[in-house]
PDB file of C-alpha atoms in Angstrom:
ATOM      1  CA  VAL K  19     -24.520  17.801 -87.894  1.00  0.00           C
ATOM      2  CA  ALA K  20     -26.056  17.592 -84.411  1.00  0.00           C
ATOM      3  CA  LYS K  21     -23.764  17.682 -81.403  1.00  0.00           C
ATOM      4  CA  THR K  22     -23.483  14.326 -79.586  1.00  0.00           C
ATOM      5  CA  SER K  23     -21.457  13.323 -76.558  1.00  0.00           C
ATOM      6  CA  LEU K  24     -18.665  12.207 -78.894  1.00  0.00           C
ATOM      7  CA  THR K  25     -18.363  15.250 -81.158  1.00  0.00           C
ATOM      8  CA  SER K  26     -15.790  16.920 -78.932  1.00  0.00           C
ATOM      9  CA  PRO K  27     -13.233  15.142 -76.710  1.00  0.00           C
ATOM     10  CA  PRO K  28     -13.916  14.968 -72.938  1.00  0.00           C
ATOM     11  CA  TRP K  29     -10.939  17.193 -72.130  1.00  0.00           C
ATOM     12  CA  PRO K  30     -11.167  20.995 -72.472  1.00  0.00           C
ATOM     13  CA  GLU K  31      -9.797  22.422 -75.685  1.00  0.00           C
ATOM     14  CA  VAL K  32      -6.065  23.084 -75.590  1.00  0.00           C
ATOM     15  CA  LYS K  33      -4.147  25.808 -77.410  1.00  0.00           C
ATOM     16  CA  LEU K  34      -0.352  25.645 -77.426  1.00  0.00           C
ATOM     17  CA  PRO K  35       1.609  28.915 -77.654  1.00  0.00           C
ATOM     18  CA  ASP K  36       3.179  30.042 -80.927  1.00  0.00           C
ATOM     19  CA  PRO K  37       6.324  27.943 -81.671  1.00  0.00           C
ATOM     20  CA  VAL K  38       8.380  30.901 -82.959  1.00  0.00           C
ATOM     21  CA  GLU K  39       7.680  33.016 -79.895  1.00  0.00           C
ATOM     22  CA  GLU K  40       8.262  30.004 -77.707  1.00  0.00           C
ATOM     23  CA  ALA K  41      11.682  29.392 -79.280  1.00  0.00           C
ATOM     24  CA  LYS K  42      12.629  33.017 -78.590  1.00  0.00           C
ATOM     25  CA  TYR K  43      11.453  32.683 -74.982  1.00  0.00           C
ATOM     26  CA  HIS K  44      13.423  29.436 -74.508  1.00  0.00           C
ATOM     27  CA  ALA K  45      16.604  31.013 -75.939  1.00  0.00           C
ATOM     28  CA  GLU K  46      16.256  33.933 -73.565  1.00  0.00           C
ATOM     29  CA  VAL K  47      15.763  31.709 -70.552  1.00  0.00           C
ATOM     30  CA  VAL K  48      18.814  29.621 -71.501  1.00  0.00           C
ATOM     31  CA  ARG K  49      20.904  32.794 -71.910  1.00  0.00           C
ATOM     32  CA  LYS K  50      19.830  34.110 -68.517  1.00  0.00           C
ATOM     33  CA  VAL K  51      20.550  30.823 -66.732  1.00  0.00           C
ATOM     34  CA  ASN K  52      23.956  30.538 -68.447  1.00  0.00           C
ATOM     35  CA  GLY K  53      24.713  34.080 -67.328  1.00  0.00           C
ATOM     36  CA  LEU K  54      23.732  33.290 -63.737  1.00  0.00           C
ATOM     37  CA  ILE K  55      25.861  30.129 -63.668  1.00  0.00           C
ATOM     38  CA  SER K  56      28.954  31.750 -65.176  1.00  0.00           C
ATOM     39  CA  ALA K  57      28.622  34.750 -62.857  1.00  0.00           C
ATOM     40  CA  GLY K  58      28.346  32.342 -59.917  1.00  0.00           C
ATOM     41  CA  GLU K  59      25.228  34.009 -58.501  1.00  0.00           C
ATOM     42  CA  TYR K  60      23.655  30.898 -57.056  1.00  0.00           C
ATOM     43  CA  GLY K  61      23.651  29.956 -53.368  1.00  0.00           C
ATOM     44  CA  ARG K  62      23.645  26.366 -52.203  1.00  0.00           C
ATOM     45  CA  LEU K  63      23.162  23.768 -54.951  1.00  0.00           C
ATOM     46  CA  PHE K  64      21.166  20.600 -54.420  1.00  0.00           C
ATOM     47  CA  ALA K  65      21.261  17.548 -56.675  1.00  0.00           C
ATOM     48  CA  VAL K  66      19.293  14.338 -57.117  1.00  0.00           C
ATOM     49  CA  VAL K  67      21.756  11.511 -57.689  1.00  0.00           C
ATOM     50  CA  HIS K  68      21.146   7.843 -58.584  1.00  0.00           C
ATOM     51  CA  PHE K  69      23.605   5.830 -56.484  1.00  0.00           C
ATOM     52  CA  ALA K  70      23.568   2.276 -55.074  1.00  0.00           C
ATOM     53  CA  SER K  71      20.259   1.604 -56.889  1.00  0.00           C
ATOM     54  CA  LYS K  72      18.587   4.404 -54.903  1.00  0.00           C
ATOM     55  CA  GLN K  73      17.911   8.065 -55.603  1.00  0.00           C
ATOM     56  CA  TRP K  74      19.191  10.585 -53.092  1.00  0.00           C
ATOM     57  CA  LYS K  75      18.502  14.316 -52.748  1.00  0.00           C
ATOM     58  CA  ILE K  76      21.851  15.714 -51.620  1.00  0.00           C
ATOM     59  CA  THR K  77      23.596  19.027 -50.912  1.00  0.00           C
ATOM     60  CA  SER K  78      27.199  19.742 -50.009  1.00  0.00           C
ATOM     61  CA  GLU K  79      28.382  18.692 -46.503  1.00  0.00           C
ATOM     62  CA  ASP K  80      25.738  15.944 -46.489  1.00  0.00           C
ATOM     63  CA  LEU K  81      26.130  12.499 -44.905  1.00  0.00           C
ATOM     64  CA  ILE K  82      24.777   9.465 -46.765  1.00  0.00           C
ATOM     65  CA  MET K  83      24.573   5.905 -45.474  1.00  0.00           C
ATOM     66  CA  MET K  84      24.273   2.966 -47.862  1.00  0.00           C
ATOM     67  CA  ASP K  85      23.257  -0.533 -46.888  1.00  0.00           C
ATOM     68  CA  ASN K  86      25.999  -2.271 -48.889  1.00  0.00           C
ATOM     69  CA  VAL K  87      29.729  -2.516 -49.440  1.00  0.00           C
ATOM     70  CA  LEU K  88      31.622  -0.067 -51.631  1.00  0.00           C
ATOM     71  CA  GLU K  89      34.896  -1.207 -53.206  1.00  0.00           C
ATOM     72  CA  ALA K  90      36.759   1.913 -52.118  1.00  0.00           C
ATOM     73  CA  GLU K  91      38.947   2.469 -49.090  1.00  0.00           C
ATOM     74  CA  CYS K  92      38.123   4.969 -46.340  1.00  0.00           C
ATOM     75  CA  GLY K  93      39.204   8.437 -47.423  1.00  0.00           C
ATOM     76  CA  ASP K  94      38.841   7.813 -51.173  1.00  0.00           C
ATOM     77  CA  ARG K  95      37.247  10.586 -53.238  1.00  0.00           C
ATOM     78  CA  ILE K  96      34.387   9.408 -55.429  1.00  0.00           C
ATOM     79  CA  ARG K  97      32.666  11.177 -58.329  1.00  0.00           C
ATOM     80  CA  MET K  98      28.954  10.374 -58.725  1.00  0.00           C
ATOM     81  CA  GLU K  99      28.057  10.391 -62.407  1.00  0.00           C
ATOM     82  CA  LYS K 100      24.334   9.631 -62.614  1.00  0.00           C
ATOM     83  CA  VAL K 101      22.847  13.032 -61.794  1.00  0.00           C
ATOM     84  CA  LEU K 102      19.097  13.395 -62.454  1.00  0.00           C
ATOM     85  CA  LEU K 103      18.426  16.942 -61.276  1.00  0.00           C
ATOM     86  CA  VAL K 104      20.455  19.935 -60.159  1.00  0.00           C
ATOM     87  CA  GLY K 105      18.900  23.032 -58.655  1.00  0.00           C
ATOM     88  CA  ALA K 106      19.602  26.293 -56.900  1.00  0.00           C
ATOM     89  CA  ASP K 107      17.278  28.987 -55.617  1.00  0.00           C
ATOM     90  CA  ASP K 108      16.438  30.595 -58.966  1.00  0.00           C
ATOM     91  CA  PHE K 109      16.829  27.799 -61.527  1.00  0.00           C
ATOM     92  CA  THR K 110      16.716  23.984 -61.858  1.00  0.00           C
ATOM     93  CA  LEU K 111      18.311  21.771 -64.475  1.00  0.00           C
ATOM     94  CA  VAL K 112      16.196  18.649 -65.055  1.00  0.00           C
ATOM     95  CA  GLY K 113      17.829  15.769 -66.863  1.00  0.00           C
ATOM     96  CA  ARG K 114      16.008  13.522 -69.319  1.00  0.00           C
ATOM     97  CA  PRO K 115      16.726  11.182 -67.592  1.00  0.00           C
ATOM     98  CA  LEU K 116      20.381  12.052 -66.789  1.00  0.00           C
ATOM     99  CA  LEU K 117      22.331  15.286 -67.003  1.00  0.00           C
ATOM    100  CA  GLY K 118      25.587  15.422 -68.947  1.00  0.00           C
ATOM    101  CA  LYS K 119      28.866  14.716 -67.226  1.00  0.00           C
ATOM    102  CA  GLU K 120      30.373  17.991 -68.548  1.00  0.00           C
ATOM    103  CA  LEU K 121      27.536  19.921 -66.891  1.00  0.00           C
ATOM    104  CA  VAL K 122      27.590  18.725 -63.247  1.00  0.00           C
ATOM    105  CA  ARG K 123      30.252  17.338 -60.947  1.00  0.00           C
ATOM    106  CA  VAL K 124      29.360  15.716 -57.595  1.00  0.00           C
ATOM    107  CA  GLU K 125      32.250  14.655 -55.353  1.00  0.00           C
ATOM    108  CA  ALA K 126      32.040  12.523 -52.202  1.00  0.00           C
ATOM    109  CA  THR K 127      34.469  10.912 -49.734  1.00  0.00           C
ATOM    110  CA  VAL K 128      34.116   7.520 -48.073  1.00  0.00           C
ATOM    111  CA  ILE K 129      34.147   8.108 -44.310  1.00  0.00           C
ATOM    112  CA  GLU K 130      33.189   4.907 -42.577  1.00  0.00           C
ATOM    113  CA  LYS K 131      32.596   1.238 -43.366  1.00  0.00           C
ATOM    114  CA  THR K 132      30.759  -0.536 -40.536  1.00  0.00           C
ATOM    115  CA  GLU K 133      28.055  -3.082 -39.919  1.00  0.00           C
ATOM    116  CA  SER K 134      24.490  -2.216 -39.026  1.00  0.00           C
ATOM    117  CA  TRP K 135      23.022  -2.915 -35.586  1.00  0.00           C
ATOM    118  CA  PRO K 136      22.165  -6.635 -35.195  1.00  0.00           C
ATOM    119  CA  LYS K 137      18.670  -7.024 -36.624  1.00  0.00           C
ATOM    120  CA  ILE K 138      16.696 -10.062 -35.493  1.00  0.00           C
ATOM    121  CA  ASN K 139      14.825 -12.167 -38.046  1.00  0.00           C
ATOM    122  CA  MET K 140      12.365 -14.488 -36.365  1.00  0.00           C
ATOM    123  CA  ARG K 141       9.750 -16.820 -37.810  1.00  0.00           C
ATOM    124  CA  PHE K 142       7.215 -18.518 -35.567  1.00  0.00           C
ATOM    125  CA  TRP K 143       4.296 -20.724 -36.415  1.00  0.00           C
ATOM    126  CA  ARG K 144       2.026 -21.330 -33.429  1.00  0.00           C
ATOM    127  CA  ARG K 145       1.001 -24.840 -32.409  1.00  0.00           C
ATOM    128  CA  HIS K 146       3.519 -26.323 -34.877  1.00  0.00           C
ATOM    129  CA  SER K 147       6.698 -26.186 -32.766  1.00  0.00           C
ATOM    130  CA  PHE K 148       8.354 -24.096 -35.465  1.00  0.00           C
ATOM    131  CA  GLN K 149      10.610 -21.221 -34.586  1.00  0.00           C
ATOM    132  CA  ARG K 150      13.742 -19.910 -36.300  1.00  0.00           C
ATOM    133  CA  LYS K 151      15.851 -17.003 -35.091  1.00  0.00           C
ATOM    134  CA  LYS K 152      18.561 -15.338 -37.193  1.00  0.00           C
ATOM    135  CA  ILE K 153      20.676 -12.279 -36.371  1.00  0.00           C
ATOM    136  CA  ILE K 154      21.635 -10.178 -39.399  1.00  0.00           C
ATOM    137  CA  ALA K 155      24.206  -7.358 -39.470  1.00  0.00           C
ATOM    138  CA  ASN K 156      24.422  -5.744 -42.934  1.00  0.00           C
ATOM    139  CA  PRO K 157      27.599  -3.961 -43.969  1.00  0.00           C
ATOM    140  CA  GLN K 158      27.084  -0.197 -44.282  1.00  0.00           C
ATOM    141  CA  THR K 159      29.119   2.612 -45.850  1.00  0.00           C
ATOM    142  CA  VAL K 160      28.959   6.288 -44.891  1.00  0.00           C
ATOM    143  CA  LEU K 161      29.793   8.929 -47.497  1.00  0.00           C
ATOM    144  CA  ARG K 162      30.160  12.681 -47.078  1.00  0.00           C
ATOM    145  CA  ILE K 163      29.213  14.802 -50.127  1.00  0.00           C
ATOM    146  CA  ASN K 164      31.982  17.352 -50.538  1.00  0.00           C
ATOM    147  CA  THR K 165      30.974  19.553 -53.478  1.00  0.00           C
ATOM    148  CA  ILE K 166      28.419  19.962 -56.235  1.00  0.00           C
ATOM    149  CA  GLU K 167      29.617  22.099 -59.171  1.00  0.00           C
ATOM    150  CA  ILE K 168      27.957  23.163 -62.399  1.00  0.00           C
ATOM    151  CA  TYR K 169      29.597  24.486 -65.541  1.00  0.00           C
ATOM    152  CA  PRO K 170      27.808  26.910 -67.894  1.00  0.00           C
ATOM    153  CA  ARG K 171      27.507  24.772 -71.017  1.00  0.00           C
ATOM    154  CA  LEU K 172      23.776  24.934 -71.743  1.00  0.00           C
ATOM    155  CA  SER K 173      22.476  25.324 -75.286  1.00  0.00           C
TER     156      SER K 173
ATOM    157  CA  MET D   6      39.258 -50.229  -9.686  1.00  0.00           C
ATOM    158  CA  VAL D   7      38.582 -48.773 -13.179  1.00  0.00           C
ATOM    159  CA  VAL D   8      35.360 -46.760 -13.541  1.00  0.00           C
ATOM    160  CA  LEU D   9      34.291 -46.405 -17.160  1.00  0.00           C
ATOM    161  CA  SER D  10      30.958 -44.557 -16.723  1.00  0.00           C
ATOM    162  CA  ALA D  11      29.937 -41.764 -14.357  1.00  0.00           C
ATOM    163  CA  ALA D  12      28.055 -42.768 -11.231  1.00  0.00           C
ATOM    164  CA  ARG D  13      24.275 -42.570 -11.456  1.00  0.00           C
ATOM    165  CA  TRP D  14      23.861 -39.867  -8.812  1.00  0.00           C
ATOM    166  CA  VAL D  15      26.001 -37.322 -10.776  1.00  0.00           C
ATOM    167  CA  ARG D  16      23.712 -35.100 -12.956  1.00  0.00           C
ATOM    168  CA  SER D  17      24.763 -32.162 -15.122  1.00  0.00           C
ATOM    169  CA  ARG D  18      23.001 -29.020 -13.885  1.00  0.00           C
ATOM    170  CA  LEU D  19      22.807 -25.517 -15.398  1.00  0.00           C
ATOM    171  CA  SER D  20      25.134 -22.956 -13.869  1.00  0.00           C
ATOM    172  CA  ASP D  21      24.341 -19.933 -16.124  1.00  0.00           C
ATOM    173  CA  ARG D  22      20.540 -19.940 -15.908  1.00  0.00           C
ATOM    174  CA  PHE D  23      20.585 -16.293 -14.784  1.00  0.00           C
ATOM    175  CA  TRP D  24      22.318 -15.085 -17.954  1.00  0.00           C
ATOM    176  CA  ARG D  25      20.140 -17.181 -20.256  1.00  0.00           C
ATOM    177  CA  VAL D  26      17.058 -15.622 -18.682  1.00  0.00           C
ATOM    178  CA  GLN D  27      18.525 -12.105 -18.843  1.00  0.00           C
ATOM    179  CA  GLU D  28      19.176 -12.561 -22.573  1.00  0.00           C
ATOM    180  CA  VAL D  29      15.415 -12.726 -23.121  1.00  0.00           C
ATOM    181  CA  LEU D  30      14.354 -10.247 -20.428  1.00  0.00           C
ATOM    182  CA  LYS D  31      16.637  -7.505 -21.766  1.00  0.00           C
ATOM    183  CA  TYR D  32      14.386  -7.249 -24.833  1.00  0.00           C
ATOM    184  CA  ALA D  33      11.259  -7.019 -22.649  1.00  0.00           C
ATOM    185  CA  ARG D  34      12.336  -4.334 -20.202  1.00  0.00           C
ATOM    186  CA  HIS D  35      10.227  -1.611 -21.834  1.00  0.00           C
ATOM    187  CA  PHE D  36       7.030  -3.697 -22.008  1.00  0.00           C
ATOM    188  CA  ARG D  37       3.952  -3.058 -19.896  1.00  0.00           C
ATOM    189  CA  GLY D  38       2.794  -5.212 -17.003  1.00  0.00           C
ATOM    190  CA  ARG D  39       4.233  -8.474 -15.696  1.00  0.00           C
ATOM    191  CA  LYS D  40       5.728  -9.423 -19.037  1.00  0.00           C
ATOM    192  CA  ASN D  41       8.665  -7.105 -18.380  1.00  0.00           C
ATOM    193  CA  ARG D  42       9.622  -9.066 -15.215  1.00  0.00           C
ATOM    194  CA  CYS D  43       8.414 -12.679 -15.386  1.00  0.00           C
ATOM    195  CA  TYR D  44      10.339 -14.955 -17.735  1.00  0.00           C
ATOM    196  CA  ARG D  45       7.440 -17.205 -18.684  1.00  0.00           C
ATOM    197  CA  LEU D  46       5.286 -14.281 -19.884  1.00  0.00           C
ATOM    198  CA  ALA D  47       8.255 -12.404 -21.333  1.00  0.00           C
ATOM    199  CA  VAL D  48       9.305 -15.267 -23.597  1.00  0.00           C
ATOM    200  CA  ARG D  49       5.966 -15.217 -25.383  1.00  0.00           C
ATOM    201  CA  SER D  50       5.885 -11.412 -25.700  1.00  0.00           C
ATOM    202  CA  VAL D  51       9.460 -11.179 -26.943  1.00  0.00           C
ATOM    203  CA  ARG D  52       8.856 -13.878 -29.532  1.00  0.00           C
ATOM    204  CA  ARG D  53       5.777 -12.039 -30.849  1.00  0.00           C
ATOM    205  CA  ALA D  54       7.726  -8.769 -30.870  1.00  0.00           C
ATOM    206  CA  PHE D  55      10.517 -10.297 -32.994  1.00  0.00           C
ATOM    207  CA  VAL D  56       8.064 -11.843 -35.462  1.00  0.00           C
ATOM    208  CA  ARG D  57       6.172  -8.561 -35.731  1.00  0.00           C
ATOM    209  CA  SER D  58       9.372  -6.619 -36.366  1.00  0.00           C
ATOM    210  CA  THR D  59      10.385  -8.992 -39.205  1.00  0.00           C
ATOM    211  CA  LYS D  60       6.979  -8.630 -40.848  1.00  0.00           C
ATOM    212  CA  ALA D  61       6.982  -4.852 -40.304  1.00  0.00           C
ATOM    213  CA  ARG D  62      10.306  -4.512 -42.111  1.00  0.00           C
ATOM    214  CA  ARG D  63       8.571  -5.794 -45.255  1.00  0.00           C
ATOM    215  CA  GLU D  64       5.452  -3.667 -44.662  1.00  0.00           C
ATOM    216  CA  LYS D  65       7.523  -0.512 -44.078  1.00  0.00           C
ATOM    217  CA  LYS D  66       8.470  -0.323 -47.751  1.00  0.00           C
ATOM    218  CA  ARG D  67       4.820  -0.464 -48.797  1.00  0.00           C
ATOM    219  CA  SER D  68       3.565   2.075 -46.273  1.00  0.00           C
ATOM    220  CA  LEU D  69       6.369   4.544 -47.036  1.00  0.00           C
ATOM    221  CA  ARG D  70       5.535   4.355 -50.746  1.00  0.00           C
ATOM    222  CA  ALA D  71       1.860   5.022 -49.973  1.00  0.00           C
ATOM    223  CA  LEU D  72       2.896   8.017 -47.850  1.00  0.00           C
ATOM    224  CA  TRP D  73       5.033   9.433 -50.662  1.00  0.00           C
ATOM    225  CA  ILE D  74       2.185   9.003 -53.123  1.00  0.00           C
ATOM    226  CA  THR D  75      -0.225  10.834 -50.801  1.00  0.00           C
ATOM    227  CA  ARG D  76       2.228  13.720 -50.414  1.00  0.00           C
ATOM    228  CA  ILE D  77       2.895  13.998 -54.151  1.00  0.00           C
ATOM    229  CA  GLU D  78      -0.836  13.923 -54.809  1.00  0.00           C
ATOM    230  CA  ALA D  79      -1.439  16.766 -52.352  1.00  0.00           C
ATOM    231  CA  ALA D  80       1.372  18.863 -53.822  1.00  0.00           C
ATOM    232  CA  SER D  81       0.319  18.320 -57.435  1.00  0.00           C
ATOM    233  CA  LEU D  82      -3.305  19.189 -56.590  1.00  0.00           C
ATOM    234  CA  GLU D  83      -2.012  22.514 -55.285  1.00  0.00           C
ATOM    235  CA  HIS D  84      -0.704  23.123 -58.795  1.00  0.00           C
ATOM    236  CA  GLY D  85      -3.905  21.951 -60.482  1.00  0.00           C
ATOM    237  CA  LEU D  86      -2.838  18.446 -61.567  1.00  0.00           C
ATOM    238  CA  LYS D  87      -4.029  15.060 -60.391  1.00  0.00           C
ATOM    239  CA  TYR D  88      -1.505  12.420 -59.321  1.00  0.00           C
ATOM    240  CA  PRO D  89      -1.966   9.941 -62.231  1.00  0.00           C
ATOM    241  CA  ALA D  90      -1.701  12.783 -64.772  1.00  0.00           C
ATOM    242  CA  PHE D  91       1.406  14.167 -63.036  1.00  0.00           C
ATOM    243  CA  ILE D  92       3.284  10.866 -62.797  1.00  0.00           C
ATOM    244  CA  SER D  93       2.362   9.541 -66.235  1.00  0.00           C
ATOM    245  CA  ASN D  94       3.308  12.790 -67.971  1.00  0.00           C
ATOM    246  CA  LEU D  95       6.615  13.011 -66.079  1.00  0.00           C
ATOM    247  CA  VAL D  96       7.466   9.470 -67.156  1.00  0.00           C
ATOM    248  CA  LYS D  97       6.497  10.236 -70.765  1.00  0.00           C
ATOM    249  CA  SER D  98       8.850  13.250 -70.656  1.00  0.00           C
ATOM    250  CA  GLN D  99      11.680  10.840 -69.693  1.00  0.00           C
ATOM    251  CA  VAL D 100      12.159  12.303 -66.189  1.00  0.00           C
ATOM    252  CA  GLU D 101      12.979   9.265 -64.039  1.00  0.00           C
ATOM    253  CA  LEU D 102      12.562  10.676 -60.527  1.00  0.00           C
ATOM    254  CA  ASN D 103      11.173   8.236 -57.982  1.00  0.00           C
ATOM    255  CA  ARG D 104       8.375   8.947 -55.529  1.00  0.00           C
ATOM    256  CA  LYS D 105      10.648   9.370 -52.547  1.00  0.00           C
ATOM    257  CA  VAL D 106      12.611  12.162 -54.199  1.00  0.00           C
ATOM    258  CA  LEU D 107       9.460  13.785 -55.621  1.00  0.00           C
ATOM    259  CA  ALA D 108       7.932  13.895 -52.130  1.00  0.00           C
ATOM    260  CA  ASP D 109      11.143  15.446 -50.732  1.00  0.00           C
ATOM    261  CA  LEU D 110      11.169  18.053 -53.492  1.00  0.00           C
ATOM    262  CA  ALA D 111       7.511  18.845 -52.835  1.00  0.00           C
ATOM    263  CA  ILE D 112       8.330  19.531 -49.181  1.00  0.00           C
ATOM    264  CA  TYR D 113      11.704  21.276 -49.371  1.00  0.00           C
ATOM    265  CA  GLU D 114      11.938  22.685 -52.936  1.00  0.00           C
ATOM    266  CA  PRO D 115       8.511  24.081 -53.835  1.00  0.00           C
ATOM    267  CA  LYS D 116       9.741  26.073 -56.826  1.00  0.00           C
ATOM    268  CA  THR D 117      11.336  22.990 -58.387  1.00  0.00           C
ATOM    269  CA  PHE D 118       8.127  21.012 -57.833  1.00  0.00           C
ATOM    270  CA  LYS D 119       6.122  23.779 -59.487  1.00  0.00           C
ATOM    271  CA  SER D 120       8.370  23.631 -62.555  1.00  0.00           C
ATOM    272  CA  LEU D 121       7.977  19.831 -62.705  1.00  0.00           C
ATOM    273  CA  ALA D 122       4.182  20.232 -62.506  1.00  0.00           C
ATOM    274  CA  ALA D 123       4.314  22.770 -65.349  1.00  0.00           C
ATOM    275  CA  LEU D 124       6.398  20.321 -67.406  1.00  0.00           C
ATOM    276  CA  ALA D 125       3.841  17.561 -66.804  1.00  0.00           C
ATOM    277  CA  GLN D 126       0.958  19.881 -67.695  1.00  0.00           C
ATOM    278  CA  ARG D 127       2.625  20.922 -70.968  1.00  0.00           C
ATOM    279  CA  ARG D 128       3.319  17.282 -71.911  1.00  0.00           C
ATOM    280  CA  ARG D 129      -0.322  16.462 -71.117  1.00  0.00           C
ATOM    281  CA  GLN D 130      -1.575  19.165 -73.473  1.00  0.00           C
ATOM    282  CA  GLU D 131       0.769  17.986 -76.231  1.00  0.00           C
ATOM    283  CA  GLY D 132      -0.603  14.481 -75.687  1.00  0.00           C
ATOM    284  CA  PHE D 133      -4.187  15.707 -76.097  1.00  0.00           C
ATOM    285  CA  LEU D 134      -3.304  17.492 -79.321  1.00  0.00           C
ATOM    286  CA  ALA D 135      -1.513  14.421 -80.653  1.00  0.00           C
ATOM    287  CA  ALA D 136      -4.526  12.233 -79.804  1.00  0.00           C
ATOM    288  CA  LEU D 137      -6.907  14.494 -81.717  1.00  0.00           C
ATOM    289  CA  GLY D 138      -4.872  14.201 -84.890  1.00  0.00           C
ATOM    290  CA  ASP D 139      -5.747  16.154 -88.032  1.00  0.00           C
ATOM    291  CA  GLY D 140      -9.474  16.484 -87.523  1.00  0.00           C
ATOM    292  CA  LYS D 141     -10.178  14.797 -90.866  1.00  0.00           C
ATOM    293  CA  GLU D 142     -12.309  11.698 -91.184  1.00  0.00           C
ATOM    294  CA  PRO D 143     -10.609   8.455 -92.280  1.00  0.00           C
ATOM    295  CA  GLU D 144     -10.971   7.377 -95.910  1.00  0.00           C
ATOM    296  CA  GLY D 145     -13.716   5.092 -97.099  1.00  0.00           C
ATOM    297  CA  ILE D 146     -16.128   6.055 -94.308  1.00  0.00           C
ATOM    298  CA  PHE D 147     -19.045   8.339 -94.909  1.00  0.00           C
ATOM    299  CA  SER D 148     -20.545  10.600 -92.293  1.00  0.00           C
ATOM    300  CA  ARG D 149     -22.389   9.498 -89.202  1.00  0.00           C
ATOM    301  CA  ILE D 150     -25.856  10.546 -90.235  1.00  0.00           C
ATOM    302  CA  VAL D 151     -27.403   7.995 -92.596  1.00  0.00           C
ATOM    303  CA  HIS D 152     -30.726   9.080 -94.019  1.00  0.00           C
ATOM    304  CA  GLN D 153     -33.182   6.207 -94.319  1.00  0.00           C
ATOM    305  CA  HIS D 154     -35.613   6.471 -97.212  1.00  0.00           C
ATOM    306  CA  TYR D 155     -38.689   4.303 -96.853  1.00  0.00           C
TER     307      TYR D 155
END
C-alpha cells in the first residue's frame, strides 16, 4: 500500500521502556529515597501547600500573609493538611493531587491578625456627575511556618 | 423680644478648608508639575489616579497570570516541551499545581521542574501510544485502495 500523509501519525514514533525493567528501576529508586529519608540526609525541605484557596511554596521559618480571617487565636499551632509537593535537594515527592497525611507534616503558628492598609475604591464617569469613593481595609492574618517533616513510608 | 430665626446677615462659613484641601493634596505630593501644589489641578489628577488604581487591581491578576505562563513556557522549552503539552499532561497525571507555583519552582527549584517536565513527557508518550490503539483495522471496512474495473 502506498504511503500517504495519513499512514503514520504526525508525532514521531514512541517506544516505552520494558515494564519489567522499569518496575525494578522504580523499586530501587523508592528504596534509595526511603533510605535517605530515614537516615535524615536531606537539608532544608520545601513544600507546596494548598491553604486559604491559594497554593503557597513554603519552607521552615517562612512568613505567610493571608487576605482573610482565620478562626484561630494568636499563638495557636496549626497543621496544614493539603500538601501537594514536598522536596529536598536530592528528591521530590509529588502528590496526585495530594500527599498522604502520614507522609508529611507541616506546622504553622498564627502570629498576627490585622487589617490591610486602607485601599481606595473609586468609580468615576466623566460628564455624568457620577463619582463614588469607598475605603476598604481587608482583615489579614500572618502565619509563621515552623516545621516541615517527612516520614519514610513510601511503597 | 423673641427671635425665632437667625438674622439674615449671619452666614455659616467653612473653618477647616485647609484640612479638607490637604486631604486631597496629600495623595498628589509625588506628582509632576503644578498638580502636586494647586488644588484645582490636583483634584482631577487624584481622582484619575484612584480610578486607575481600582482598575489596575483587576488587571493585575490577569497580567501576573500571563507572566507566569511566559516563565513556565520558557522553562519547559529548556527541557524540550512546549507549554500546552506540559500543562495538559501534568493535569492528566492528576498533578494540580497552579501556574504561580510552577513558575516559582522553575526559578528556584530547577531539579524539581525537570522531574515534572519528565513526568509530563512520559504521560504524553503514553497518550500517543493509547491513541494509536492496536494497529488493526476496524471490522466491516475493507482497505483504502479500491480497484475500479471498467
